[in-house]
PDB file of C-alpha atoms in Angstrom:
ATOM      1  CA  GLN D  13      75.373  89.096  85.414  1.00 85.00           C
ATOM      2  CA  VAL D  14      72.574  91.028  87.079  1.00 90.00           C
ATOM      3  CA  GLN D  15      69.218  89.268  87.180  1.00 94.00           C
ATOM      4  CA  LEU D  16      65.981  91.042  88.004  1.00 95.00           C
ATOM      5  CA  VAL D  17      62.728  89.264  88.827  1.00 94.00           C
ATOM      6  CA  GLU D  18      59.511  91.288  89.065  1.00 95.00           C
ATOM      7  CA  SER D  19      56.296  90.323  90.795  1.00 95.00           C
ATOM      8  CA  GLY D  20      53.064  91.960  91.883  1.00 96.00           C
ATOM      9  CA  GLY D  21      51.382  92.925  88.629  1.00 94.00           C
ATOM     10  CA  GLY D  22      47.729  92.237  87.956  1.00 97.00           C
ATOM     11  CA  LEU D  23      44.297  93.678  87.295  1.00 98.00           C
ATOM     12  CA  VAL D  24      42.930  96.484  89.435  1.00 98.00           C
ATOM     13  CA  GLN D  25      40.086  98.970  89.181  1.00 98.00           C
ATOM     14  CA  ALA D  26      40.751 102.653  88.647  1.00 98.00           C
ATOM     15  CA  GLY D  27      41.560 104.327  91.943  1.00 98.00           C
ATOM     16  CA  GLY D  28      43.009 101.146  93.366  1.00 98.00           C
ATOM     17  CA  SER D  29      46.551 100.218  94.354  1.00 98.00           C
ATOM     18  CA  LEU D  30      49.197  97.679  93.443  1.00 98.00           C
ATOM     19  CA  ARG D  31      52.700  97.033  94.730  1.00 98.00           C
ATOM     20  CA  LEU D  32      55.399  95.776  92.411  1.00 98.00           C
ATOM     21  CA  SER D  33      58.531  94.076  93.703  1.00 98.00           C
ATOM     22  CA  CYS D  34      61.861  93.500  91.995  1.00 96.00           C
ATOM     23  CA  ALA D  35      64.420  91.129  93.462  1.00 94.00           C
ATOM     24  CA  ALA D  36      67.964  91.641  92.186  1.00 93.00           C
ATOM     25  CA  SER D  37      70.758  89.075  92.160  1.00 90.00           C
ATOM     26  CA  GLY D  38      74.254  88.959  90.770  1.00 86.00           C
ATOM     27  CA  ARG D  39      74.984  92.614  91.498  1.00 75.00           C
ATOM     28  CA  THR D  40      78.691  93.169  92.050  1.00 67.00           C
ATOM     29  CA  ALA D  41      78.265  96.723  93.273  1.00 67.00           C
ATOM     30  CA  SER D  42      75.412  98.474  95.029  1.00 71.00           C
ATOM     31  CA  PHE D  43      76.124 102.063  93.996  1.00 76.00           C
ATOM     32  CA  TYR D  44      73.877 102.097  90.951  1.00 87.00           C
ATOM     33  CA  THR D  45      70.429 103.557  90.516  1.00 92.00           C
ATOM     34  CA  MET D  46      67.573 101.076  90.138  1.00 94.00           C
ATOM     35  CA  GLY D  47      64.132 101.849  88.874  1.00 96.00           C
ATOM     36  CA  TRP D  48      61.011 101.078  86.881  1.00 98.00           C
ATOM     37  CA  PHE D  49      59.985 101.690  83.296  1.00 98.00           C
ATOM     38  CA  ARG D  50      56.753 100.871  81.504  1.00 98.00           C
ATOM     39  CA  GLN D  51      55.699 100.171  77.956  1.00 98.00           C
ATOM     40  CA  THR D  52      52.446  99.918  76.038  1.00 97.00           C
ATOM     41  CA  PRO D  53      52.056  98.415  72.549  1.00 95.00           C
ATOM     42  CA  GLY D  54      53.368 100.675  69.820  1.00 95.00           C
ATOM     43  CA  LYS D  55      55.059 103.071  72.219  1.00 96.00           C
ATOM     44  CA  GLU D  56      58.584 103.460  73.494  1.00 95.00           C
ATOM     45  CA  ARG D  57      59.497 102.243  76.928  1.00 96.00           C
ATOM     46  CA  GLU D  58      59.229 105.170  79.328  1.00 97.00           C
ATOM     47  CA  PHE D  59      60.852 105.951  82.638  1.00 97.00           C
ATOM     48  CA  VAL D  60      58.544 105.761  85.654  1.00 98.00           C
ATOM     49  CA  ALA D  61      60.680 106.027  88.789  1.00 98.00           C
ATOM     50  CA  GLY D  62      64.229 105.581  90.047  1.00 97.00           C
ATOM     51  CA  VAL D  63      65.922 105.224  93.421  1.00 95.00           C
ATOM     52  CA  HIS D  64      69.569 106.095  93.935  1.00 92.00           C
ATOM     53  CA  TYR D  65      71.986 103.696  95.562  1.00 87.00           C
ATOM     54  CA  ASP D  66      71.530 105.370  98.943  1.00 85.00           C
ATOM     55  CA  GLY D  67      67.853 104.470  98.917  1.00 83.00           C
ATOM     56  CA  LYS D  68      66.946 108.026  99.847  1.00 88.00           C
ATOM     57  CA  ASN D  69      67.051 110.049  96.647  1.00 93.00           C
ATOM     58  CA  THR D  70      64.287 109.284  94.187  1.00 96.00           C
ATOM     59  CA  GLU D  71      63.150 110.413  90.754  1.00 95.00           C
ATOM     60  CA  TYR D  72      59.675 110.243  89.214  1.00 97.00           C
ATOM     61  CA  ALA D  73      58.051 110.851  85.881  1.00 97.00           C
ATOM     62  CA  ASN D  74      55.642 113.774  86.060  1.00 97.00           C
ATOM     63  CA  SER D  75      52.761 111.484  85.150  1.00 97.00           C
ATOM     64  CA  VAL D  76      53.145 109.434  88.350  1.00 98.00           C
ATOM     65  CA  LYS D  77      54.394 112.021  90.856  1.00 98.00           C
ATOM     66  CA  GLY D  78      52.290 112.033  93.990  1.00 98.00           C
ATOM     67  CA  ARG D  79      50.724 108.650  93.166  1.00 98.00           C
ATOM     68  CA  PHE D  80      53.670 106.236  92.932  1.00 98.00           C
ATOM     69  CA  THR D  81      56.372 105.651  95.516  1.00 98.00           C
ATOM     70  CA  ILE D  82      59.635 103.827  94.881  1.00 97.00           C
ATOM     71  CA  SER D  83      61.618 102.337  97.725  1.00 96.00           C
ATOM     72  CA  LYS D  84      64.553 100.017  98.276  1.00 93.00           C
ATOM     73  CA  ASP D  85      65.353  97.336 100.828  1.00 92.00           C
ATOM     74  CA  HIS D  86      69.143  97.037 100.887  1.00 87.00           C
ATOM     75  CA  ALA D  87      69.165  93.873 102.978  1.00 88.00           C
ATOM     76  CA  LYS D  88      66.897  92.055 100.530  1.00 90.00           C
ATOM     77  CA  ASN D  89      68.353  93.720  97.416  1.00 89.00           C
ATOM     78  CA  THR D  90      64.770  94.447  96.420  1.00 93.00           C
ATOM     79  CA  VAL D  91      63.117  97.508  94.925  1.00 95.00           C
ATOM     80  CA  TYR D  92      59.415  98.234  95.306  1.00 97.00           C
ATOM     81  CA  LEU D  93      56.972 100.407  93.416  1.00 98.00           C
ATOM     82  CA  GLN D  94      53.859 101.295  95.368  1.00 98.00           C
ATOM     83  CA  MET D  95      51.216 102.477  92.910  1.00 98.00           C
ATOM     84  CA  ASP D  96      48.185 104.298  94.320  1.00 98.00           C
ATOM     85  CA  SER D  97      45.274 106.114  92.692  1.00 98.00           C
ATOM     86  CA  LEU D  98      45.815 104.068  89.566  1.00 98.00           C
ATOM     87  CA  LYS D  99      44.363 105.292  86.286  1.00 98.00           C
ATOM     88  CA  PRO D 100      43.518 103.385  83.102  1.00 98.00           C
ATOM     89  CA  GLU D 101      46.423 105.176  81.401  1.00 97.00           C
ATOM     90  CA  ASP D 102      48.795 103.451  83.838  1.00 98.00           C
ATOM     91  CA  THR D 103      48.031 100.173  82.062  1.00 98.00           C
ATOM     92  CA  ALA D 104      51.322  98.815  80.707  1.00 98.00           C
ATOM     93  CA  VAL D 105      54.001  96.198  81.091  1.00 98.00           C
ATOM     94  CA  TYR D 106      56.226  97.378  83.913  1.00 98.00           C
ATOM     95  CA  TYR D 107      59.940  96.571  83.795  1.00 98.00           C
ATOM     96  CA  CYS D 108      62.393  96.646  86.633  1.00 97.00           C
ATOM     97  CA  ALA D 109      65.768  98.060  85.642  1.00 96.00           C
ATOM     98  CA  ASP D 110      69.254  98.347  87.082  1.00 94.00           C
ATOM     99  CA  HIS D 111      72.288 100.535  86.377  1.00 92.00           C
ATOM    100  CA  LEU D 112      70.163 103.491  85.305  1.00 93.00           C
ATOM    101  CA  VAL D 113      71.856 106.445  83.653  1.00 91.00           C
ATOM    102  CA  ILE D 114      70.693 109.682  82.078  1.00 91.00           C
ATOM    103  CA  ASN D 115      71.662 110.011  78.421  1.00 92.00           C
ATOM    104  CA  VAL D 116      72.835 113.257  76.839  1.00 94.00           C
ATOM    105  CA  ASP D 117      69.300 113.840  75.580  1.00 92.00           C
ATOM    106  CA  GLY D 118      68.067 113.844  79.183  1.00 89.00           C
ATOM    107  CA  ARG D 119      66.262 110.539  78.952  1.00 92.00           C
ATOM    108  CA  TRP D 120      66.755 107.683  81.404  1.00 94.00           C
ATOM    109  CA  ALA D 121      68.206 104.405  80.144  1.00 94.00           C
ATOM    110  CA  ALA D 122      69.222 101.165  81.843  1.00 95.00           C
ATOM    111  CA  GLU D 123      71.743  98.394  81.357  1.00 93.00           C
ATOM    112  CA  TYR D 124      69.798  95.517  82.882  1.00 94.00           C
ATOM    113  CA  TRP D 125      66.122  94.631  82.590  1.00 96.00           C
ATOM    114  CA  GLY D 126      63.643  92.282  84.175  1.00 96.00           C
ATOM    115  CA  GLN D 127      61.179  90.244  82.156  1.00 96.00           C
ATOM    116  CA  GLY D 128      58.280  92.610  82.824  1.00 97.00           C
ATOM    117  CA  THR D 129      54.982  92.313  84.655  1.00 97.00           C
ATOM    118  CA  GLN D 130      51.579  93.330  83.307  1.00 98.00           C
ATOM    119  CA  VAL D 131      49.551  95.973  85.113  1.00 98.00           C
ATOM    120  CA  THR D 132      46.002  96.511  83.891  1.00 98.00           C
ATOM    121  CA  VAL D 133      43.767  99.238  85.294  1.00 98.00           C
ATOM    122  CA  SER D 134      40.094  98.938  84.424  1.00 97.00           C
ATOM    123  CA  THR D 135      37.518 101.744  84.402  1.00 93.00           C
TER     124      THR D 135
END
């Protein structure tokens, strides 16, 4: 059973930065894509970023391209999300995810989820 534990959320002013971490345990294979999603009240959970098993190929939602960077430390089995130039609309609960796939409708989905960490960006 894969377990994901996020850390690093908090309150930051617009234009500031935060770094989220996600430590994974219980993974039986390393060749899956990991990533981050976010959700605000009343809205569906949306894909933010993903990193392929090789740690080199990455994917980003258009809304965060150029501002967020996802990375992976294989030795620590940890995925990071560096968030710069944060905007109030980035406010959400951020979820780490493992075993990401793209559904037939082109949307990202995941098999395993962390508990979520709150990110709040003030004006």
